[in-house]
Structures are given as C-alpha cells and as structure tokens.
PDB file of C-alpha atoms in Angstrom:
ATOM      1  CA  UNK Y  22     -23.721-185.443 219.792  1.00 94.00           C
ATOM      2  CA  UNK Y  23     -27.155-183.956 219.875  1.00 96.00           C
ATOM      3  CA  UNK Y  24     -28.432-186.964 221.746  1.00 96.00           C
ATOM      4  CA  UNK Y  25     -25.568-186.598 224.227  1.00 95.00           C
ATOM      5  CA  UNK Y  26     -26.372-182.943 224.751  1.00 95.00           C
ATOM      6  CA  UNK Y  27     -30.042-183.977 225.513  1.00 95.00           C
ATOM      7  CA  UNK Y  28     -28.909-186.495 228.020  1.00 94.00           C
ATOM      8  CA  UNK Y  29     -26.687-183.979 229.795  1.00 93.00           C
ATOM      9  CA  UNK Y  30     -29.311-181.299 229.877  1.00 93.00           C
ATOM     10  CA  UNK Y  31     -31.893-183.800 231.097  1.00 91.00           C
ATOM     11  CA  UNK Y  32     -29.544-184.945 233.869  1.00 91.00           C
ATOM     12  CA  UNK Y  33     -29.077-181.366 234.996  1.00 89.00           C
ATOM     13  CA  UNK Y  34     -32.768-181.037 235.538  1.00 73.00           C
ATOM     14  CA  UNK Y  35     -32.892-177.768 233.707  1.00 71.00           C
ATOM     15  CA  UNK Y  36     -36.222-176.046 233.444  1.00 65.00           C
ATOM     16  CA  UNK Y  37     -38.424-175.373 230.409  1.00 70.00           C
ATOM     17  CA  UNK Y  38     -40.555-172.647 228.973  1.00 69.00           C
ATOM     18  CA  UNK Y  39     -43.685-172.388 226.854  1.00 66.00           C
ATOM     19  CA  UNK Y  40     -43.851-171.146 223.288  1.00 65.00           C
ATOM     20  CA  UNK Y  41     -46.702-168.974 221.949  1.00 60.00           C
ATOM     21  CA  UNK Y  42     -48.688-172.085 221.083  1.00 62.00           C
ATOM     22  CA  UNK Y  43     -48.266-173.298 224.748  1.00 59.00           C
ATOM     23  CA  UNK Y  44     -46.000-176.240 223.628  1.00 74.00           C
ATOM     24  CA  UNK Y  45     -42.868-176.727 225.826  1.00 76.00           C
ATOM     25  CA  UNK Y  46     -39.280-176.029 224.767  1.00 85.00           C
ATOM     26  CA  UNK Y  47     -36.085-176.624 226.593  1.00 90.00           C
ATOM     27  CA  UNK Y  48     -32.426-175.572 226.274  1.00 93.00           C
ATOM     28  CA  UNK Y  49     -31.786-179.060 224.843  1.00 94.00           C
ATOM     29  CA  UNK Y  50     -34.202-178.308 221.947  1.00 95.00           C
ATOM     30  CA  UNK Y  51     -32.245-175.253 220.948  1.00 96.00           C
ATOM     31  CA  UNK Y  52     -28.816-176.856 221.621  1.00 97.00           C
ATOM     32  CA  UNK Y  53     -29.602-179.958 219.625  1.00 97.00           C
ATOM     33  CA  UNK Y  54     -30.855-177.983 216.672  1.00 98.00           C
ATOM     34  CA  UNK Y  55     -27.840-175.682 216.706  1.00 98.00           C
ATOM     35  CA  UNK Y  56     -25.549-178.811 216.578  1.00 98.00           C
ATOM     36  CA  UNK Y  57     -27.503-180.370 213.727  1.00 98.00           C
ATOM     37  CA  UNK Y  58     -27.649-177.208 211.659  1.00 98.00           C
ATOM     38  CA  UNK Y  59     -24.015-176.575 212.265  1.00 98.00           C
ATOM     39  CA  UNK Y  60     -23.237-179.875 210.626  1.00 97.00           C
ATOM     40  CA  UNK Y  61     -25.590-179.150 207.690  1.00 98.00           C
ATOM     41  CA  UNK Y  62     -23.887-175.796 207.216  1.00 98.00           C
ATOM     42  CA  UNK Y  63     -20.547-177.450 207.008  1.00 97.00           C
ATOM     43  CA  UNK Y  64     -21.420-180.397 204.800  1.00 97.00           C
ATOM     44  CA  UNK Y  65     -24.586-179.369 202.829  1.00 97.00           C
ATOM     45  CA  UNK Y  66     -24.480-175.480 202.793  1.00 97.00           C
ATOM     46  CA  UNK Y  67     -26.769-175.179 199.749  1.00 97.00           C
ATOM     47  CA  UNK Y  68     -29.587-177.307 201.010  1.00 97.00           C
ATOM     48  CA  UNK Y  69     -32.784-176.009 202.578  1.00 97.00           C
ATOM     49  CA  UNK Y  70     -33.824-176.542 206.210  1.00 97.00           C
ATOM     50  CA  UNK Y  71     -37.177-176.690 207.941  1.00 97.00           C
ATOM     51  CA  UNK Y  72     -36.714-176.820 211.667  1.00 97.00           C
ATOM     52  CA  UNK Y  73     -39.060-176.562 214.625  1.00 95.00           C
ATOM     53  CA  UNK Y  74     -37.076-173.955 216.633  1.00 94.00           C
ATOM     54  CA  UNK Y  75     -35.621-170.624 215.578  1.00 94.00           C
ATOM     55  CA  UNK Y  76     -33.426-167.748 216.661  1.00 96.00           C
ATOM     56  CA  UNK Y  77     -36.351-165.418 217.227  1.00 95.00           C
ATOM     57  CA  UNK Y  78     -37.841-167.604 219.961  1.00 93.00           C
ATOM     58  CA  UNK Y  79     -34.458-168.300 221.430  1.00 94.00           C
ATOM     59  CA  UNK Y  80     -33.955-164.529 221.918  1.00 95.00           C
ATOM     60  CA  UNK Y  81     -37.050-164.402 224.067  1.00 93.00           C
ATOM     61  CA  UNK Y  82     -35.282-166.451 226.739  1.00 92.00           C
ATOM     62  CA  UNK Y  83     -33.638-164.810 229.595  1.00 92.00           C
ATOM     63  CA  UNK Y  84     -29.919-163.887 229.000  1.00 94.00           C
ATOM     64  CA  UNK Y  85     -28.822-166.376 231.687  1.00 93.00           C
ATOM     65  CA  UNK Y  86     -30.771-169.213 229.879  1.00 93.00           C
ATOM     66  CA  UNK Y  87     -29.359-168.327 226.472  1.00 94.00           C
ATOM     67  CA  UNK Y  88     -25.844-168.329 227.837  1.00 95.00           C
ATOM     68  CA  UNK Y  89     -26.417-171.742 229.419  1.00 94.00           C
ATOM     69  CA  UNK Y  90     -27.567-173.220 226.067  1.00 95.00           C
ATOM     70  CA  UNK Y  91     -24.505-171.871 224.285  1.00 97.00           C
ATOM     71  CA  UNK Y  92     -22.224-173.235 227.000  1.00 95.00           C
ATOM     72  CA  UNK Y  93     -23.762-176.723 226.573  1.00 95.00           C
ATOM     73  CA  UNK Y  94     -22.929-176.724 222.877  1.00 97.00           C
ATOM     74  CA  UNK Y  95     -19.510-175.227 223.377  1.00 97.00           C
ATOM     75  CA  UNK Y  96     -18.595-177.847 225.893  1.00 96.00           C
ATOM     76  CA  UNK Y  97     -19.614-180.721 223.606  1.00 96.00           C
ATOM     77  CA  UNK Y  98     -17.742-179.270 220.641  1.00 97.00           C
ATOM     78  CA  UNK Y  99     -14.687-178.462 222.723  1.00 96.00           C
ATOM     79  CA  UNK Y 100     -14.498-174.923 221.190  1.00 96.00           C
ATOM     80  CA  UNK Y 101     -15.556-171.429 221.882  1.00 97.00           C
ATOM     81  CA  UNK Y 102     -19.023-170.525 220.640  1.00 97.00           C
ATOM     82  CA  UNK Y 103     -20.566-167.093 220.729  1.00 97.00           C
ATOM     83  CA  UNK Y 104     -24.292-166.332 220.893  1.00 97.00           C
ATOM     84  CA  UNK Y 105     -24.260-164.751 217.369  1.00 97.00           C
ATOM     85  CA  UNK Y 106     -22.752-167.974 215.981  1.00 97.00           C
ATOM     86  CA  UNK Y 107     -25.367-170.080 217.809  1.00 98.00           C
ATOM     87  CA  UNK Y 108     -28.172-167.921 216.451  1.00 98.00           C
ATOM     88  CA  UNK Y 109     -26.703-168.313 212.948  1.00 97.00           C
ATOM     89  CA  UNK Y 110     -26.698-172.088 213.305  1.00 98.00           C
ATOM     90  CA  UNK Y 111     -30.355-172.105 214.576  1.00 97.00           C
ATOM     91  CA  UNK Y 112     -31.639-170.342 211.480  1.00 97.00           C
ATOM     92  CA  UNK Y 113     -29.374-171.960 208.895  1.00 97.00           C
ATOM     93  CA  UNK Y 114     -31.145-172.943 205.623  1.00 95.00           C
ATOM     94  CA  UNK Y 115     -34.436-171.396 206.642  1.00 95.00           C
ATOM     95  CA  UNK Y 116     -36.404-170.191 203.589  1.00 92.00           C
ATOM     96  CA  UNK Y 117     -33.875-171.632 201.219  1.00 94.00           C
ATOM     97  CA  UNK Y 118     -35.402-173.336 198.109  1.00 93.00           C
ATOM     98  CA  UNK Y 119     -33.231-176.288 197.059  1.00 95.00           C
ATOM     99  CA  UNK Y 120     -33.537-179.728 195.531  1.00 95.00           C
ATOM    100  CA  UNK Y 121     -33.155-181.292 199.036  1.00 96.00           C
ATOM    101  CA  UNK Y 122     -34.573-179.962 202.282  1.00 97.00           C
ATOM    102  CA  UNK Y 123     -33.567-181.243 205.699  1.00 98.00           C
ATOM    103  CA  UNK Y 124     -36.415-181.410 208.296  1.00 98.00           C
ATOM    104  CA  UNK Y 125     -35.394-181.139 211.935  1.00 98.00           C
ATOM    105  CA  UNK Y 126     -37.237-181.858 215.161  1.00 97.00           C
ATOM    106  CA  UNK Y 127     -34.412-181.430 217.727  1.00 97.00           C
ATOM    107  CA  UNK Y 128     -36.480-183.060 220.375  1.00 96.00           C
ATOM    108  CA  UNK Y 129     -39.672-184.830 219.314  1.00 95.00           C
ATOM    109  CA  UNK Y 130     -41.659-185.612 222.433  1.00 93.00           C
ATOM    110  CA  UNK Y 131     -40.497-182.691 224.502  1.00 90.00           C
ATOM    111  CA  UNK Y 132     -43.120-183.479 227.191  1.00 90.00           C
ATOM    112  CA  UNK Y 133     -41.507-186.909 227.421  1.00 92.00           C
ATOM    113  CA  UNK Y 134     -38.063-185.398 227.739  1.00 91.00           C
ATOM    114  CA  UNK Y 135     -39.267-183.211 230.589  1.00 89.00           C
ATOM    115  CA  UNK Y 136     -41.068-185.963 232.479  1.00 90.00           C
ATOM    116  CA  UNK Y 137     -38.244-188.588 232.073  1.00 90.00           C
ATOM    117  CA  UNK Y 138     -40.064-190.656 229.445  1.00 94.00           C
ATOM    118  CA  UNK Y 139     -39.022-191.364 225.888  1.00 95.00           C
ATOM    119  CA  UNK Y 140     -38.131-188.698 223.235  1.00 96.00           C
ATOM    120  CA  UNK Y 141     -36.159-188.595 219.944  1.00 97.00           C
ATOM    121  CA  UNK Y 142     -33.755-186.371 218.100  1.00 98.00           C
ATOM    122  CA  UNK Y 143     -34.949-186.463 214.457  1.00 98.00           C
ATOM    123  CA  UNK Y 144     -33.771-185.303 211.068  1.00 98.00           C
ATOM    124  CA  UNK Y 145     -35.013-186.329 207.690  1.00 98.00           C
ATOM    125  CA  UNK Y 146     -34.818-185.225 204.081  1.00 98.00           C
ATOM    126  CA  UNK Y 147     -37.434-184.213 201.544  1.00 97.00           C
ATOM    127  CA  UNK Y 148     -36.758-184.488 197.838  1.00 96.00           C
ATOM    128  CA  UNK Y 149     -39.583-183.202 195.536  1.00 92.00           C
ATOM    129  CA  UNK Y 150     -41.892-183.286 198.471  1.00 89.00           C
ATOM    130  CA  UNK Y 151     -41.255-186.901 199.364  1.00 95.00           C
ATOM    131  CA  UNK Y 152     -39.459-188.241 202.516  1.00 97.00           C
ATOM    132  CA  UNK Y 153     -36.288-189.888 201.320  1.00 97.00           C
ATOM    133  CA  UNK Y 154     -34.005-190.479 204.348  1.00 98.00           C
ATOM    134  CA  UNK Y 155     -34.446-190.337 208.092  1.00 98.00           C
ATOM    135  CA  UNK Y 156     -32.326-190.410 211.233  1.00 98.00           C
ATOM    136  CA  UNK Y 157     -33.919-190.887 214.711  1.00 98.00           C
ATOM    137  CA  UNK Y 158     -31.794-190.875 217.795  1.00 97.00           C
ATOM    138  CA  UNK Y 159     -33.537-192.316 220.849  1.00 97.00           C
ATOM    139  CA  UNK Y 160     -31.492-191.780 224.052  1.00 96.00           C
ATOM    140  CA  UNK Y 161     -34.197-193.670 225.904  1.00 95.00           C
ATOM    141  CA  UNK Y 162     -35.072-196.834 223.910  1.00 95.00           C
ATOM    142  CA  UNK Y 163     -36.948-200.096 224.683  1.00 94.00           C
ATOM    143  CA  UNK Y 164     -34.499-201.848 222.345  1.00 93.00           C
ATOM    144  CA  UNK Y 165     -31.251-201.005 224.014  1.00 91.00           C
ATOM    145  CA  UNK Y 166     -30.481-199.543 227.439  1.00 89.00           C
ATOM    146  CA  UNK Y 167     -27.768-197.330 225.967  1.00 90.00           C
ATOM    147  CA  UNK Y 168     -30.295-195.824 223.483  1.00 94.00           C
ATOM    148  CA  UNK Y 169     -30.767-196.611 219.811  1.00 96.00           C
ATOM    149  CA  UNK Y 170     -29.792-194.809 216.631  1.00 96.00           C
ATOM    150  CA  UNK Y 171     -32.202-195.599 213.777  1.00 97.00           C
ATOM    151  CA  UNK Y 172     -31.282-194.443 210.295  1.00 97.00           C
ATOM    152  CA  UNK Y 173     -31.631-195.058 206.477  1.00 98.00           C
ATOM    153  CA  UNK Y 174     -28.711-195.810 204.213  1.00 96.00           C
ATOM    154  CA  UNK Y 175     -28.719-197.104 200.704  1.00 95.00           C
ATOM    155  CA  UNK Y 176     -32.463-197.342 200.656  1.00 95.00           C
ATOM    156  CA  UNK Y 177     -32.575-199.654 203.676  1.00 97.00           C
ATOM    157  CA  UNK Y 178     -33.197-199.141 207.389  1.00 98.00           C
ATOM    158  CA  UNK Y 179     -30.633-199.756 210.131  1.00 97.00           C
ATOM    159  CA  UNK Y 180     -30.136-199.530 213.824  1.00 96.00           C
ATOM    160  CA  UNK Y 181     -27.282-199.519 216.247  1.00 93.00           C
ATOM    161  CA  UNK Y 182     -26.719-198.593 219.911  1.00 92.00           C
ATOM    162  CA  UNK Y 183     -26.097-194.926 220.496  1.00 88.00           C
ATOM    163  CA  UNK Y 184     -22.930-195.978 222.389  1.00 81.00           C
ATOM    164  CA  UNK Y 185     -21.325-197.991 219.660  1.00 69.00           C
ATOM    165  CA  UNK Y 186     -18.462-200.396 220.561  1.00 65.00           C
ATOM    166  CA  UNK Y 187     -15.643-200.531 218.048  1.00 66.00           C
ATOM    167  CA  UNK Y 188     -16.738-203.964 216.722  1.00 67.00           C
ATOM    168  CA  UNK Y 189     -20.406-203.148 216.536  1.00 72.00           C
ATOM    169  CA  UNK Y 190     -22.129-203.950 213.250  1.00 79.00           C
ATOM    170  CA  UNK Y 191     -25.350-202.105 212.370  1.00 89.00           C
ATOM    171  CA  UNK Y 192     -28.492-204.255 212.327  1.00 92.00           C
ATOM    172  CA  UNK Y 193     -30.666-204.168 209.237  1.00 96.00           C
ATOM    173  CA  UNK Y 194     -34.320-203.395 210.015  1.00 97.00           C
ATOM    174  CA  UNK Y 195     -37.433-204.992 208.578  1.00 98.00           C
ATOM    175  CA  UNK Y 196     -41.040-204.589 209.514  1.00 98.00           C
ATOM    176  CA  UNK Y 197     -42.924-207.494 211.022  1.00 98.00           C
ATOM    177  CA  UNK Y 198     -45.104-210.041 209.107  1.00 97.00           C
ATOM    178  CA  UNK Y 199     -47.992-210.186 211.610  1.00 96.00           C
ATOM    179  CA  UNK Y 200     -51.476-210.009 210.125  1.00 96.00           C
ATOM    180  CA  UNK Y 201     -53.809-211.356 212.783  1.00 96.00           C
ATOM    181  CA  UNK Y 202     -55.446-208.279 214.327  1.00 94.00           C
ATOM    182  CA  UNK Y 203     -55.589-209.955 217.816  1.00 94.00           C
ATOM    183  CA  UNK Y 204     -51.835-210.364 217.840  1.00 95.00           C
ATOM    184  CA  UNK Y 205     -50.829-206.842 216.619  1.00 96.00           C
ATOM    185  CA  UNK Y 206     -48.503-204.799 218.687  1.00 96.00           C
ATOM    186  CA  UNK Y 207     -49.821-201.227 218.709  1.00 96.00           C
ATOM    187  CA  UNK Y 208     -47.926-198.126 219.719  1.00 96.00           C
ATOM    188  CA  UNK Y 209     -49.533-194.692 220.279  1.00 94.00           C
ATOM    189  CA  UNK Y 210     -48.812-191.238 221.673  1.00 89.00           C
ATOM    190  CA  UNK Y 211     -48.349-191.026 225.472  1.00 85.00           C
ATOM    191  CA  UNK Y 212     -50.631-187.962 225.580  1.00 78.00           C
ATOM    192  CA  UNK Y 213     -53.904-188.049 223.666  1.00 77.00           C
ATOM    193  CA  UNK Y 214     -56.920-185.813 223.859  1.00 74.00           C
ATOM    194  CA  UNK Y 215     -60.214-187.177 224.935  1.00 76.00           C
ATOM    195  CA  UNK Y 216     -61.722-187.196 221.446  1.00 76.00           C
ATOM    196  CA  UNK Y 217     -58.656-188.796 219.858  1.00 78.00           C
ATOM    197  CA  UNK Y 218     -58.809-191.518 222.554  1.00 82.00           C
ATOM    198  CA  UNK Y 219     -62.468-192.193 221.773  1.00 85.00           C
ATOM    199  CA  UNK Y 220     -61.849-192.480 218.091  1.00 86.00           C
ATOM    200  CA  UNK Y 221     -58.756-194.601 218.508  1.00 88.00           C
ATOM    201  CA  UNK Y 222     -60.771-197.046 220.702  1.00 89.00           C
ATOM    202  CA  UNK Y 223     -63.489-197.256 218.056  1.00 91.00           C
ATOM    203  CA  UNK Y 224     -61.026-197.973 215.294  1.00 92.00           C
ATOM    204  CA  UNK Y 225     -59.264-200.745 217.342  1.00 93.00           C
ATOM    205  CA  UNK Y 226     -62.628-202.338 218.086  1.00 94.00           C
ATOM    206  CA  UNK Y 227     -63.743-202.122 214.494  1.00 94.00           C
ATOM    207  CA  UNK Y 228     -60.431-203.731 213.300  1.00 95.00           C
ATOM    208  CA  UNK Y 229     -60.468-206.453 215.931  1.00 95.00           C
ATOM    209  CA  UNK Y 230     -57.296-205.192 217.617  1.00 95.00           C
ATOM    210  CA  UNK Y 231     -56.669-206.093 221.189  1.00 92.00           C
ATOM    211  CA  UNK Y 232     -56.077-202.602 222.735  1.00 85.00           C
ATOM    212  CA  UNK Y 233     -54.775-204.191 225.912  1.00 85.00           C
ATOM    213  CA  UNK Y 234     -51.483-204.897 223.965  1.00 86.00           C
ATOM    214  CA  UNK Y 235     -50.780-201.291 223.073  1.00 92.00           C
ATOM    215  CA  UNK Y 236     -47.860-199.365 224.466  1.00 95.00           C
ATOM    216  CA  UNK Y 237     -47.352-195.631 224.689  1.00 95.00           C
ATOM    217  CA  UNK Y 238     -44.293-193.630 223.743  1.00 95.00           C
ATOM    218  CA  UNK Y 239     -43.395-190.063 223.177  1.00 94.00           C
ATOM    219  CA  UNK Y 240     -42.025-188.751 219.826  1.00 92.00           C
ATOM    220  CA  UNK Y 241     -41.117-190.442 216.585  1.00 95.00           C
ATOM    221  CA  UNK Y 242     -39.776-193.461 218.411  1.00 97.00           C
ATOM    222  CA  UNK Y 243     -43.170-194.989 217.499  1.00 97.00           C
ATOM    223  CA  UNK Y 244     -42.320-194.925 213.780  1.00 98.00           C
ATOM    224  CA  UNK Y 245     -38.846-196.394 214.605  1.00 98.00           C
ATOM    225  CA  UNK Y 246     -40.410-199.312 216.458  1.00 98.00           C
ATOM    226  CA  UNK Y 247     -42.644-200.111 213.520  1.00 98.00           C
ATOM    227  CA  UNK Y 248     -39.616-200.064 211.199  1.00 98.00           C
ATOM    228  CA  UNK Y 249     -37.734-202.388 213.596  1.00 98.00           C
ATOM    229  CA  UNK Y 250     -40.577-204.894 213.687  1.00 98.00           C
ATOM    230  CA  UNK Y 251     -41.036-204.245 217.406  1.00 97.00           C
ATOM    231  CA  UNK Y 252     -44.484-202.741 216.713  1.00 97.00           C
ATOM    232  CA  UNK Y 253     -46.900-203.299 213.869  1.00 97.00           C
ATOM    233  CA  UNK Y 254     -49.184-200.317 213.914  1.00 97.00           C
ATOM    234  CA  UNK Y 255     -49.110-196.631 214.843  1.00 96.00           C
ATOM    235  CA  UNK Y 256     -52.063-194.282 214.217  1.00 93.00           C
ATOM    236  CA  UNK Y 257     -51.774-190.491 214.659  1.00 89.00           C
ATOM    237  CA  UNK Y 258     -54.949-188.453 214.554  1.00 78.00           C
ATOM    238  CA  UNK Y 259     -57.489-187.635 213.419  1.00 78.00           C
ATOM    239  CA  UNK Y 260     -57.537-184.012 214.458  1.00 73.00           C
ATOM    240  CA  UNK Y 261     -59.122-180.749 213.395  1.00 72.00           C
ATOM    241  CA  UNK Y 262     -56.336-179.390 211.176  1.00 73.00           C
ATOM    242  CA  UNK Y 263     -57.950-175.949 211.018  1.00 76.00           C
ATOM    243  CA  UNK Y 264     -57.041-175.534 214.665  1.00 78.00           C
ATOM    244  CA  UNK Y 265     -54.089-177.867 215.183  1.00 80.00           C
ATOM    245  CA  UNK Y 266     -52.442-179.016 211.872  1.00 86.00           C
ATOM    246  CA  UNK Y 267     -49.793-181.734 211.900  1.00 90.00           C
ATOM    247  CA  UNK Y 268     -46.277-180.479 211.502  1.00 93.00           C
ATOM    248  CA  UNK Y 269     -43.880-181.713 208.897  1.00 95.00           C
ATOM    249  CA  UNK Y 270     -40.965-182.165 211.359  1.00 96.00           C
ATOM    250  CA  UNK Y 271     -43.092-184.706 213.378  1.00 95.00           C
ATOM    251  CA  UNK Y 272     -43.295-187.187 210.527  1.00 97.00           C
ATOM    252  CA  UNK Y 273     -40.590-186.904 207.761  1.00 98.00           C
ATOM    253  CA  UNK Y 274     -37.800-188.961 209.449  1.00 98.00           C
ATOM    254  CA  UNK Y 275     -40.242-191.564 210.657  1.00 98.00           C
ATOM    255  CA  UNK Y 276     -42.031-191.987 207.364  1.00 98.00           C
ATOM    256  CA  UNK Y 277     -38.684-192.416 205.529  1.00 98.00           C
ATOM    257  CA  UNK Y 278     -37.490-194.973 208.083  1.00 98.00           C
ATOM    258  CA  UNK Y 279     -40.699-197.080 207.849  1.00 98.00           C
ATOM    259  CA  UNK Y 280     -40.639-196.973 204.064  1.00 98.00           C
ATOM    260  CA  UNK Y 281     -37.033-198.126 203.968  1.00 98.00           C
ATOM    261  CA  UNK Y 282     -37.862-201.077 206.325  1.00 98.00           C
ATOM    262  CA  UNK Y 283     -40.645-202.256 203.939  1.00 98.00           C
ATOM    263  CA  UNK Y 284     -43.590-200.796 205.811  1.00 98.00           C
ATOM    264  CA  UNK Y 285     -46.224-198.266 204.742  1.00 98.00           C
ATOM    265  CA  UNK Y 286     -47.233-194.742 205.882  1.00 98.00           C
ATOM    266  CA  UNK Y 287     -50.253-192.986 204.516  1.00 96.00           C
ATOM    267  CA  UNK Y 288     -52.985-190.591 205.582  1.00 93.00           C
ATOM    268  CA  UNK Y 289     -55.966-191.939 207.427  1.00 91.00           C
ATOM    269  CA  UNK Y 290     -57.746-192.425 204.112  1.00 90.00           C
ATOM    270  CA  UNK Y 291     -54.952-194.536 202.662  1.00 93.00           C
ATOM    271  CA  UNK Y 292     -53.714-191.855 200.331  1.00 92.00           C
ATOM    272  CA  UNK Y 293     -50.129-190.696 200.173  1.00 93.00           C
ATOM    273  CA  UNK Y 294     -49.390-187.742 202.332  1.00 93.00           C
ATOM    274  CA  UNK Y 295     -48.373-184.508 200.472  1.00 90.00           C
ATOM    275  CA  UNK Y 296     -45.416-182.949 202.181  1.00 92.00           C
ATOM    276  CA  UNK Y 297     -45.476-179.375 200.975  1.00 79.00           C
ATOM    277  CA  UNK Y 298     -42.823-176.671 201.250  1.00 83.00           C
ATOM    278  CA  UNK Y 299     -44.096-175.395 204.544  1.00 88.00           C
ATOM    279  CA  UNK Y 300     -44.248-176.542 208.157  1.00 91.00           C
ATOM    280  CA  UNK Y 301     -47.945-177.487 208.245  1.00 91.00           C
ATOM    281  CA  UNK Y 302     -49.487-180.609 206.591  1.00 91.00           C
ATOM    282  CA  UNK Y 303     -52.964-180.797 205.188  1.00 86.00           C
ATOM    283  CA  UNK Y 304     -53.762-184.298 206.422  1.00 88.00           C
ATOM    284  CA  UNK Y 305     -56.088-185.401 209.194  1.00 87.00           C
ATOM    285  CA  UNK Y 306     -53.577-187.878 210.425  1.00 89.00           C
ATOM    286  CA  UNK Y 307     -51.270-190.812 209.706  1.00 94.00           C
ATOM    287  CA  UNK Y 308     -51.371-194.587 209.651  1.00 96.00           C
ATOM    288  CA  UNK Y 309     -47.872-196.309 209.825  1.00 97.00           C
ATOM    289  CA  UNK Y 310     -47.862-200.128 209.677  1.00 98.00           C
ATOM    290  CA  UNK Y 311     -45.955-203.159 208.512  1.00 97.00           C
ATOM    291  CA  UNK Y 312     -47.891-202.852 205.226  1.00 97.00           C
ATOM    292  CA  UNK Y 313     -49.596-206.176 205.512  1.00 97.00           C
ATOM    293  CA  UNK Y 314     -52.392-204.835 207.701  1.00 97.00           C
ATOM    294  CA  UNK Y 315     -52.498-201.395 206.231  1.00 97.00           C
ATOM    295  CA  UNK Y 316     -55.710-201.561 204.199  1.00 96.00           C
ATOM    296  CA  UNK Y 317     -57.466-203.445 206.987  1.00 96.00           C
ATOM    297  CA  UNK Y 318     -56.790-200.487 209.262  1.00 95.00           C
ATOM    298  CA  UNK Y 319     -57.626-197.884 206.616  1.00 94.00           C
ATOM    299  CA  UNK Y 320     -60.981-199.589 206.175  1.00 94.00           C
ATOM    300  CA  UNK Y 321     -61.540-199.825 209.918  1.00 94.00           C
ATOM    301  CA  UNK Y 322     -60.730-196.087 210.222  1.00 91.00           C
ATOM    302  CA  UNK Y 323     -63.259-195.263 207.484  1.00 89.00           C
ATOM    303  CA  UNK Y 324     -65.983-197.277 209.131  1.00 89.00           C
ATOM    304  CA  UNK Y 325     -65.301-196.010 212.629  1.00 85.00           C
ATOM    305  CA  UNK Y 326     -64.620-192.389 211.940  1.00 79.00           C
ATOM    306  CA  UNK Y 327     -64.827-191.596 208.158  1.00 67.00           C
ATOM    307  CA  UNK Y 328     -68.332-189.924 208.198  1.00 63.00           C
ATOM    308  CA  UNK Y 329     -67.578-187.930 211.317  1.00 62.00           C
ATOM    309  CA  UNK Y 330     -64.294-186.610 209.959  1.00 58.00           C
ATOM    310  CA  UNK Y 331     -65.482-186.034 206.358  1.00 55.00           C
ATOM    311  CA  UNK Y 332     -63.393-188.662 204.650  1.00 52.00           C
ATOM    312  CA  UNK Y 333     -63.756-192.210 203.219  1.00 45.00           C
ATOM    313  CA  UNK Y 334     -60.863-194.562 202.462  1.00 49.00           C
ATOM    314  CA  UNK Y 335     -59.482-193.993 198.999  1.00 46.00           C
ATOM    315  CA  UNK Y 336     -56.410-196.240 198.632  1.00 42.00           C
ATOM    316  CA  UNK Y 337     -53.744-195.240 196.069  1.00 43.00           C
TER     317      UNK Y 337
END
C-alpha cells in the first residue's frame, strides 16, 4: 500500500521541499511512513520505531500540502483520516525502548523518486542491535516491470512482483557465486560526491574490478540486487562521519536481506557494523557482497584508502 501511494503521488507530479539538512522530502515520504506506522501500531504496538520522517517536520509544510498528504492516505485506506491521526501515526513508537525496533525509510532514494529513477520503501527490524528482518518494496525494479517486493521470512530471503497474481509463488533469493573480479557486477549510488567517486575508482582498480560493468541505482534497491544475485558488490562510502554520518534507516532492511540470502555486509574494514539505539551510525561506510569476494574487497579498500581514512582492514 505504501508503494502504491508512492506511485500515485509520483504520477501526480507533486512537488517536494527541503529539510533542515537540505535533503529532499515529498508528500509520499510522509504518507508512506504514516501507512507503515499505522500497521505497526495495530499489530506490534509495544515495539519501538526509528523512522526518518516525523510529525514536527510535517507541520512545517503549508496547510494545503498537509491536507493533500492526508487525503492520499485516506483514499488508499478507504476511510476518513484526520490530521491529528496522521500525526500520531508518523510519530508512533518514537523513543520507545523495546526488545524489537522497527527501522523505517519511507522512501529511500528520494532524489531518484523525484527524478523518475529508482527508489525503495524500506522497513527492517533490529533485535539487540542486529538487523534481523527486512522488507524492501521497489516500485521501479530492473527485475520486474511491475516492481518487486523483497523480504525476509523464516531466516531466508524472498522476492515476488509487487502486483502479485493469485497463483504467484514467491521466489527464494540467493547471492551469486562469482569470484573473478573482472566478471563482478557492481552497483553503486546514482549520486556520488567527487571524493567518493575518486576513492571508489581507486578501490575498483586495486581489486581488478572492471568499472565499466557497474550500474547505478537510488536507494536500498542496491542491497536487494546483491541479495537476488543480480549484483555481486555494493560499496557505500567512505565519508567524513563527523559532518555527514550514515543513517540507520538507510541500511537495516538491506543488511538483513543480504544476510538472509547468504551474503555479507560489514564496515569498510571488514568488521561488523554496530547498529546503536539512535539514528546515526559510527562507521565510515559499508561493503555488501556475495560473501565470496568480501575479503578481497576489504583488502583492496585498505590498500586504496585505508591510510587516508584512518583505518586498516581488521576482519572479524
């Protein structure tokens, strides 16, 4: 339903605004998060929630825009929804300490959403600081023209079309078995800073990866493609986390999905990433892979950028 809302808002060519950190936000971000949190409130009311958007930011929108977002949600639900109820959904579970925490990015890749590229609706769970389950809805997907729903269930990873026929059976996902650096299929962020681009190119060259094979996507779809075996490698970062830390909602669902498909996700130094109780992560970046090439890429990262960024590879 959240993916359908995003499609409808995108088709309407609604505008967007900028948050205090200059990142974009749309009515679909708020509407999708309201729908997801409404479901959590009904089915898992005691769990905690960490979500990218919030009621406070929503209230800074013009009254006309707020009313439009509420109308989108009400139309999909087929019921009356008031702004107070909408605000309550947006902030549900915030600050709650519980055994399980749901981590939501209602639109991961908002720039892609705005410009008609890929984006993803993402929700994952943290238990004792570890990603356990993940759900990634990709309305624009290279695997299925109707979009793809990626998710974990029973410790495994699965995928099915977003528009599911009655006789559709979910497909089990498994990472690839490719190991030859020259044949690796690499995915990376559509928008990269100049410095990140330079470091990525050095790492690929050091590892013997043919950078001409890489493809760019927005949002956590990149993790999903690694889990599906459609890609072998995704590197995020490094970046100066003092100025621009990685956010927990950009990585939990994708990490859980790759792990369930048999792959590996670590920091750039090969160590496990510590997902703390807050929104910010104290890691320079991420490497997600099919697992078979993981240490090769960690070592290449250390040789290409380790000294510059103050770390050396220290595998678990």
